[in-house]
């Protein structure tokens, strides 16, 4: 997962979908991968400027392996001297900068939403009903050469802005430099904004992004845990960073595989002396995400509901199941939520909509071990809305073909005979696609791939070369889809 959401890999995965479904994937900025696509970047920028001399773009450069704002900077032109240094040092992504963000209190901000990827097969996605809004600490101005270096104006990273003299630690969910997303929506609603439409667009963005990531992820997963064999219960909490434009359109900035779950910040009491101070906003959002992820992923839930057979009951008394060992933790978390809700002046559980899972409801007799917990904060969005998005899962079907007919070995040579076998197994040969045409297609694919001199060793999707034939080290599903 960490590999799949790195900036370069994410950009490649989304670009494949942009090529296939350009209108549905217009929520991700135009991106170029450096150093490989530097010349393409220069040529495309020059072409657009020649056609529209008034176009004065800004670009943001993000190192592929960077985090917490490290190494990010803005440029106005591909000839910027700093870009030359990046080309020589480490891979990066350069993107068109969003110049017209929505502002609150004249400040730019982004949204951190927590997404639970519960399983890949079947695909299950949950979104937390609240998130964090992280603010810049300098009033926003559209970028021009004199303010490109003002990181506290342009970059919303919490780890950067906390070092600003203007950073305000929040004493409520709706003030300060970090607030709850729900407080922002409440403020927008008071101004007449259709917040249901905003949420709908964000949910669509999340589902489409996960659909772009899952094909190769499923191949990786099944290579480690083959179908039909028992394996661990795997899940991931993802951190989606989203920017709202002035017109309220959500833009995907990046996806974090391991988002921070800290619920305190450091406060300097005296020079060199720090203490950890609880963050009301972080507790409000993150405790609920962790608590309800445990509730959804509890591997013993069904066994408890169906009652343990005697053999399990004996073992249960000797070795309490994980869920029992977590009961004290759940109780502590629920108490913390009660205390925090009282401090914030909010009811414990929202009554605006029914819970999305039966996990949220207690039994009539109060026997449910979760009867004392708040209603679940994670909203299922897939497969709940699967009918609206299944048509986008084209590359998923390519992955199914790859797994079914090519196997999922780490390294595998696909020669001309193997390619013919693959075409037959997939029943792709017909009157219009003869075996002679298949051989020509194979030669064309080999020629195109041999012309690509750079093999990305750190990429999740790559082909190498061995004895003049393509070697599938990980499936290039984008090419595979185009061939189909």
Short mmCIF file of N, CA and C in Angstrom, two decimals, residues 96-223:
data_model
loop_
_atom_site.label_atom_id
_atom_site.label_comp_id
_atom_site.label_asym_id
_atom_site.label_seq_id
_atom_site.Cartn_x
_atom_site.Cartn_y
_atom_site.Cartn_z
N UNK A 96 0.32 21.00 -11.87
CA UNK A 96 -0.24 22.34 -12.01
C UNK A 96 -0.83 22.77 -10.67
N UNK A 97 -0.43 23.93 -10.19
CA UNK A 97 -0.84 24.42 -8.88
C UNK A 97 -2.26 24.99 -8.96
N UNK A 98 -3.09 24.66 -7.96
CA UNK A 98 -4.46 25.17 -7.92
C UNK A 98 -4.42 26.58 -7.34
N UNK A 99 -4.65 27.58 -8.20
CA UNK A 99 -4.46 28.98 -7.81
C UNK A 99 -5.68 29.60 -7.15
N UNK A 100 -6.84 28.98 -7.29
CA UNK A 100 -8.06 29.58 -6.75
C UNK A 100 -8.73 28.64 -5.75
N UNK A 101 -8.12 28.47 -4.58
CA UNK A 101 -8.73 27.61 -3.57
C UNK A 101 -9.83 28.34 -2.82
N UNK A 102 -10.71 27.58 -2.18
CA UNK A 102 -11.68 28.17 -1.27
C UNK A 102 -10.94 28.69 -0.04
N UNK A 103 -11.27 29.90 0.40
CA UNK A 103 -10.63 30.49 1.56
C UNK A 103 -11.61 30.61 2.72
N UNK A 104 -11.13 30.37 3.92
CA UNK A 104 -11.87 30.62 5.15
C UNK A 104 -11.02 31.58 5.99
N UNK A 105 -11.61 32.69 6.39
CA UNK A 105 -10.86 33.72 7.13
C UNK A 105 -9.62 34.17 6.36
N UNK A 106 -9.75 34.22 5.01
CA UNK A 106 -8.69 34.65 4.09
C UNK A 106 -7.52 33.67 4.05
N UNK A 107 -7.70 32.47 4.59
CA UNK A 107 -6.63 31.49 4.65
C UNK A 107 -6.95 30.28 3.78
N UNK A 108 -5.92 29.77 3.14
CA UNK A 108 -6.04 28.52 2.39
C UNK A 108 -6.04 27.34 3.38
N UNK A 109 -6.79 26.29 3.07
CA UNK A 109 -6.81 25.11 3.93
C UNK A 109 -7.04 23.86 3.09
N UNK A 110 -6.69 22.72 3.65
CA UNK A 110 -7.03 21.46 2.99
C UNK A 110 -7.79 20.59 3.98
N UNK A 111 -8.25 19.43 3.50
CA UNK A 111 -9.07 18.52 4.30
C UNK A 111 -8.35 17.18 4.38
N UNK A 112 -8.18 16.67 5.58
CA UNK A 112 -7.68 15.30 5.77
C UNK A 112 -8.88 14.42 6.14
N UNK A 113 -9.21 13.50 5.23
CA UNK A 113 -10.29 12.56 5.47
C UNK A 113 -9.70 11.16 5.66
N UNK A 114 -10.28 10.41 6.58
CA UNK A 114 -9.81 9.07 6.87
C UNK A 114 -10.71 8.05 6.18
N UNK A 115 -10.07 7.17 5.40
CA UNK A 115 -10.78 6.19 4.60
C UNK A 115 -10.30 4.80 5.01
N UNK A 116 -11.25 3.94 5.35
CA UNK A 116 -10.91 2.55 5.70
C UNK A 116 -11.12 1.67 4.48
N UNK A 117 -10.03 1.08 3.99
CA UNK A 117 -10.13 0.06 2.94
C UNK A 117 -10.23 -1.27 3.67
N UNK A 118 -11.46 -1.76 3.83
CA UNK A 118 -11.73 -2.93 4.68
C UNK A 118 -11.30 -4.23 4.00
N UNK A 119 -11.51 -4.32 2.69
CA UNK A 119 -11.08 -5.51 1.97
C UNK A 119 -11.01 -5.18 0.48
N UNK A 120 -10.25 -6.03 -0.24
CA UNK A 120 -10.12 -5.86 -1.69
C UNK A 120 -11.09 -6.75 -2.46
N UNK A 121 -11.35 -7.93 -1.93
CA UNK A 121 -12.22 -8.88 -2.62
C UNK A 121 -13.18 -9.50 -1.61
N UNK A 122 -14.41 -8.98 -1.52
CA UNK A 122 -14.97 -7.89 -2.32
C UNK A 122 -14.45 -6.54 -1.85
N UNK A 123 -14.51 -5.56 -2.74
CA UNK A 123 -14.04 -4.22 -2.41
C UNK A 123 -15.00 -3.56 -1.44
N UNK A 124 -14.46 -3.14 -0.28
CA UNK A 124 -15.26 -2.46 0.74
C UNK A 124 -14.53 -1.20 1.17
N UNK A 125 -15.22 -0.07 1.08
CA UNK A 125 -14.62 1.23 1.42
C UNK A 125 -15.54 1.95 2.40
N UNK A 126 -14.94 2.51 3.45
CA UNK A 126 -15.67 3.31 4.43
C UNK A 126 -14.98 4.67 4.54
N UNK A 127 -15.79 5.72 4.74
CA UNK A 127 -15.26 7.07 4.93
C UNK A 127 -15.72 7.58 6.29
N UNK A 128 -14.80 8.16 7.05
CA UNK A 128 -15.17 8.76 8.34
C UNK A 128 -16.08 9.96 8.08
N UNK A 129 -17.09 10.11 8.93
CA UNK A 129 -18.07 11.18 8.73
C UNK A 129 -17.54 12.55 9.09
N UNK A 130 -16.36 12.60 9.70
CA UNK A 130 -15.72 13.88 9.99
C UNK A 130 -14.24 13.76 9.68
N UNK A 131 -13.60 14.88 9.46
CA UNK A 131 -12.18 14.91 9.16
C UNK A 131 -11.55 16.15 9.76
N UNK A 132 -10.32 16.43 9.34
CA UNK A 132 -9.59 17.59 9.84
C UNK A 132 -9.43 18.62 8.74
N UNK A 133 -9.53 19.89 9.10
CA UNK A 133 -9.24 20.98 8.18
C UNK A 133 -7.97 21.67 8.68
N UNK A 134 -6.91 21.64 7.86
CA UNK A 134 -5.61 22.18 8.27
C UNK A 134 -5.34 23.47 7.52
N UNK A 135 -5.09 24.54 8.27
CA UNK A 135 -5.02 25.88 7.70
C UNK A 135 -3.58 26.36 7.52
N UNK A 136 -3.39 27.14 6.45
CA UNK A 136 -2.17 27.93 6.35
C UNK A 136 -2.19 29.02 7.43
N UNK A 137 -1.06 29.64 7.66
CA UNK A 137 -0.96 30.62 8.74
C UNK A 137 -0.61 32.01 8.23
N UNK A 138 -0.68 32.19 6.90
CA UNK A 138 -0.45 33.50 6.30
C UNK A 138 -1.55 33.74 5.28
N UNK A 139 -2.21 34.92 5.28
CA UNK A 139 -3.31 35.19 4.33
C UNK A 139 -2.89 34.88 2.90
N UNK A 140 -3.81 34.25 2.18
CA UNK A 140 -3.50 33.76 0.84
C UNK A 140 -3.53 34.86 -0.21
N UNK A 141 -2.56 34.79 -1.10
CA UNK A 141 -2.54 35.60 -2.33
C UNK A 141 -2.21 34.67 -3.48
N UNK A 142 -2.78 34.95 -4.64
CA UNK A 142 -2.44 34.11 -5.78
C UNK A 142 -0.94 34.19 -6.05
N UNK A 143 -0.34 33.07 -6.45
CA UNK A 143 1.13 33.04 -6.58
C UNK A 143 1.65 33.99 -7.64
N UNK A 144 2.72 34.69 -7.28
CA UNK A 144 3.49 35.50 -8.23
C UNK A 144 4.95 35.40 -7.79
N UNK A 145 5.88 35.80 -8.64
CA UNK A 145 7.31 35.56 -8.33
C UNK A 145 7.74 36.05 -6.96
N UNK A 146 7.08 37.05 -6.39
CA UNK A 146 7.53 37.62 -5.11
C UNK A 146 7.04 36.83 -3.89
N UNK A 147 6.05 35.92 -4.08
CA UNK A 147 5.57 35.20 -2.90
C UNK A 147 5.64 33.68 -3.03
N UNK A 148 6.33 33.18 -4.06
CA UNK A 148 6.40 31.73 -4.25
C UNK A 148 7.06 31.03 -3.08
N UNK A 149 7.96 31.73 -2.38
CA UNK A 149 8.69 31.10 -1.28
C UNK A 149 7.94 31.20 0.05
N UNK A 150 6.75 31.78 0.07
CA UNK A 150 5.98 31.91 1.31
C UNK A 150 5.26 30.58 1.60
N UNK A 151 5.95 29.66 2.26
CA UNK A 151 5.38 28.33 2.46
C UNK A 151 4.15 28.37 3.37
N UNK A 152 4.11 29.33 4.31
CA UNK A 152 2.97 29.40 5.23
C UNK A 152 1.72 29.96 4.54
N UNK A 153 1.88 30.46 3.32
CA UNK A 153 0.75 30.95 2.53
C UNK A 153 0.22 29.89 1.58
N UNK A 154 1.13 29.08 1.02
CA UNK A 154 0.77 28.17 -0.06
C UNK A 154 0.66 26.70 0.36
N UNK A 155 1.39 26.28 1.39
CA UNK A 155 1.42 24.88 1.77
C UNK A 155 0.62 24.67 3.06
N UNK A 156 -0.30 23.73 3.03
CA UNK A 156 -1.20 23.52 4.16
C UNK A 156 -0.67 22.50 5.16
N UNK A 157 0.50 21.93 4.91
CA UNK A 157 1.03 20.87 5.78
C UNK A 157 1.09 21.33 7.23
N UNK A 158 0.48 20.54 8.10
CA UNK A 158 0.48 20.84 9.53
C UNK A 158 1.90 20.89 10.08
N UNK A 159 2.74 19.96 9.63
CA UNK A 159 4.10 19.86 10.15
C UNK A 159 4.94 21.09 9.79
N UNK A 160 4.54 21.83 8.76
CA UNK A 160 5.22 23.08 8.42
C UNK A 160 4.63 24.26 9.19
N UNK A 161 3.31 24.38 9.15
CA UNK A 161 2.66 25.56 9.72
C UNK A 161 2.75 25.62 11.24
N UNK A 162 2.96 24.49 11.89
CA UNK A 162 3.07 24.52 13.34
C UNK A 162 4.29 25.31 13.80
N UNK A 163 5.25 25.50 12.89
CA UNK A 163 6.45 26.28 13.22
C UNK A 163 6.28 27.76 12.91
N UNK A 164 5.10 28.12 12.40
CA UNK A 164 4.83 29.54 12.12
C UNK A 164 4.46 30.27 13.40
N UNK A 165 4.90 31.52 13.50
CA UNK A 165 4.53 32.34 14.66
C UNK A 165 3.06 32.63 14.72
N UNK A 166 2.33 32.43 13.60
CA UNK A 166 0.90 32.71 13.56
C UNK A 166 0.05 31.46 13.83
N UNK A 167 0.70 30.32 14.09
CA UNK A 167 -0.08 29.10 14.31
C UNK A 167 -0.87 29.22 15.61
N UNK A 168 -2.16 28.84 15.53
CA UNK A 168 -3.04 28.92 16.70
C UNK A 168 -3.52 27.53 17.07
N UNK A 169 -3.10 27.03 18.26
CA UNK A 169 -3.59 25.75 18.74
C UNK A 169 -5.07 25.88 19.09
N UNK A 170 -5.86 24.95 18.58
CA UNK A 170 -7.32 25.07 18.69
C UNK A 170 -7.79 24.74 20.10
N UNK A 171 -8.66 25.60 20.65
CA UNK A 171 -9.31 25.28 21.92
C UNK A 171 -10.77 24.90 21.72
N UNK A 172 -11.19 24.79 20.44
CA UNK A 172 -12.51 24.29 20.08
C UNK A 172 -12.41 23.69 18.69
N UNK A 173 -13.49 23.05 18.24
CA UNK A 173 -13.45 22.38 16.94
C UNK A 173 -13.61 23.35 15.77
N UNK A 174 -13.92 24.60 16.03
CA UNK A 174 -14.23 25.54 14.93
C UNK A 174 -13.32 26.76 14.91
N UNK A 175 -12.24 26.73 15.68
CA UNK A 175 -11.30 27.87 15.68
C UNK A 175 -9.88 27.33 15.61
N UNK A 176 -8.95 28.22 15.30
CA UNK A 176 -7.55 27.84 15.30
C UNK A 176 -7.07 27.37 13.94
N UNK A 177 -5.84 26.86 13.93
CA UNK A 177 -5.20 26.44 12.68
C UNK A 177 -5.50 25.00 12.29
N UNK A 178 -6.19 24.27 13.16
CA UNK A 178 -6.67 22.93 12.82
C UNK A 178 -8.08 22.80 13.38
N UNK A 179 -9.03 22.53 12.51
CA UNK A 179 -10.44 22.46 12.90
C UNK A 179 -11.06 21.18 12.36
N UNK A 180 -12.25 20.85 12.82
CA UNK A 180 -12.94 19.71 12.23
C UNK A 180 -13.55 20.12 10.89
N UNK A 181 -13.62 19.16 9.98
CA UNK A 181 -14.23 19.44 8.68
C UNK A 181 -15.72 19.75 8.85
N UNK A 182 -16.35 19.11 9.83
CA UNK A 182 -17.78 19.36 10.05
C UNK A 182 -18.04 20.82 10.43
N UNK A 183 -17.10 21.45 11.14
CA UNK A 183 -17.27 22.87 11.49
C UNK A 183 -17.19 23.75 10.25
N UNK A 184 -16.36 23.34 9.29
CA UNK A 184 -16.27 24.09 8.02
C UNK A 184 -17.56 23.92 7.24
N UNK A 185 -18.08 22.69 7.19
CA UNK A 185 -19.33 22.46 6.47
C UNK A 185 -20.48 23.24 7.10
N UNK A 186 -20.50 23.30 8.42
CA UNK A 186 -21.54 24.05 9.12
C UNK A 186 -21.47 25.52 8.73
N UNK A 187 -20.25 26.04 8.65
CA UNK A 187 -20.08 27.45 8.27
C UNK A 187 -20.51 27.69 6.83
N UNK A 188 -20.17 26.75 5.94
CA UNK A 188 -20.58 26.90 4.54
C UNK A 188 -22.09 26.79 4.40
N UNK A 189 -22.68 25.88 5.18
CA UNK A 189 -24.13 25.71 5.13
C UNK A 189 -24.85 27.00 5.54
N UNK A 190 -24.30 27.70 6.53
CA UNK A 190 -24.92 28.95 6.98
C UNK A 190 -24.89 30.02 5.90
N UNK A 191 -24.01 29.83 4.88
CA UNK A 191 -23.93 30.78 3.77
C UNK A 191 -24.69 30.29 2.55
N UNK A 192 -25.46 29.21 2.72
CA UNK A 192 -26.30 28.72 1.63
C UNK A 192 -25.67 27.68 0.74
N UNK A 193 -24.49 27.17 1.11
CA UNK A 193 -23.83 26.16 0.28
C UNK A 193 -24.53 24.82 0.44
N UNK A 194 -24.69 24.10 -0.66
CA UNK A 194 -25.29 22.76 -0.63
C UNK A 194 -24.22 21.78 -0.18
N UNK A 195 -24.14 21.53 1.13
CA UNK A 195 -23.06 20.68 1.64
C UNK A 195 -23.28 19.21 1.29
N UNK A 196 -24.52 18.81 1.00
CA UNK A 196 -24.74 17.44 0.54
C UNK A 196 -24.05 17.20 -0.80
N UNK A 197 -24.08 18.22 -1.64
CA UNK A 197 -23.40 18.12 -2.94
C UNK A 197 -21.88 18.05 -2.74
N UNK A 198 -21.36 18.84 -1.79
CA UNK A 198 -19.93 18.80 -1.50
C UNK A 198 -19.53 17.40 -1.04
N UNK A 199 -20.31 16.82 -0.11
CA UNK A 199 -19.99 15.49 0.38
C UNK A 199 -20.10 14.45 -0.73
N UNK A 200 -21.12 14.58 -1.56
CA UNK A 200 -21.30 13.64 -2.67
C UNK A 200 -20.10 13.65 -3.61
N UNK A 201 -19.59 14.85 -3.92
CA UNK A 201 -18.42 14.97 -4.80
C UNK A 201 -17.18 14.37 -4.15
N UNK A 202 -17.04 14.55 -2.84
CA UNK A 202 -15.88 14.01 -2.13
C UNK A 202 -15.95 12.48 -2.11
N UNK A 203 -17.12 11.93 -1.84
CA UNK A 203 -17.28 10.47 -1.84
C UNK A 203 -16.94 9.90 -3.20
N UNK A 204 -17.41 10.57 -4.26
CA UNK A 204 -17.11 10.13 -5.63
C UNK A 204 -15.61 10.14 -5.87
N UNK A 205 -14.92 11.20 -5.43
CA UNK A 205 -13.46 11.30 -5.60
C UNK A 205 -12.77 10.13 -4.90
N UNK A 206 -13.17 9.83 -3.68
CA UNK A 206 -12.53 8.76 -2.91
C UNK A 206 -12.73 7.41 -3.60
N UNK A 207 -13.95 7.11 -4.00
CA UNK A 207 -14.22 5.82 -4.64
C UNK A 207 -13.42 5.69 -5.93
N UNK A 208 -13.41 6.72 -6.74
CA UNK A 208 -12.69 6.67 -8.03
C UNK A 208 -11.19 6.50 -7.81
N UNK A 209 -10.64 7.14 -6.77
CA UNK A 209 -9.21 7.01 -6.49
C UNK A 209 -8.88 5.59 -6.06
N UNK A 210 -9.70 5.02 -5.18
CA UNK A 210 -9.45 3.64 -4.74
C UNK A 210 -9.58 2.68 -5.92
N UNK A 211 -10.55 2.92 -6.80
CA UNK A 211 -10.69 2.07 -7.99
C UNK A 211 -9.44 2.13 -8.85
N UNK A 212 -8.80 3.30 -8.91
CA UNK A 212 -7.56 3.44 -9.69
C UNK A 212 -6.41 2.68 -9.05
N UNK A 213 -6.41 2.55 -7.72
CA UNK A 213 -5.30 1.93 -7.01
C UNK A 213 -5.43 0.42 -6.88
N UNK A 214 -6.66 -0.10 -6.88
CA UNK A 214 -6.86 -1.50 -6.49
C UNK A 214 -6.37 -2.55 -7.49
N UNK A 215 -6.33 -2.31 -8.82
CA UNK A 215 -5.92 -3.41 -9.70
C UNK A 215 -4.55 -3.99 -9.35
N UNK A 216 -3.53 -3.15 -9.30
CA UNK A 216 -2.20 -3.66 -8.98
C UNK A 216 -2.13 -4.11 -7.52
N UNK A 217 -2.85 -3.43 -6.66
CA UNK A 217 -2.87 -3.81 -5.25
C UNK A 217 -3.38 -5.23 -5.09
N UNK A 218 -4.40 -5.59 -5.86
CA UNK A 218 -4.95 -6.94 -5.79
C UNK A 218 -3.94 -7.97 -6.27
N UNK A 219 -3.16 -7.60 -7.29
CA UNK A 219 -2.14 -8.53 -7.79
C UNK A 219 -1.07 -8.75 -6.71
N UNK A 220 -0.62 -7.67 -6.09
CA UNK A 220 0.36 -7.80 -5.00
C UNK A 220 -0.21 -8.68 -3.89
N UNK A 221 -1.45 -8.41 -3.52
CA UNK A 221 -2.10 -9.10 -2.40
C UNK A 221 -2.19 -10.60 -2.69
N UNK A 222 -2.65 -10.95 -3.89
CA UNK A 222 -2.86 -12.36 -4.20
C UNK A 222 -1.54 -13.10 -4.43
N UNK A 223 -0.47 -12.37 -4.74
CA UNK A 223 0.82 -13.03 -4.84
C UNK A 223 1.32 -13.45 -3.47
#
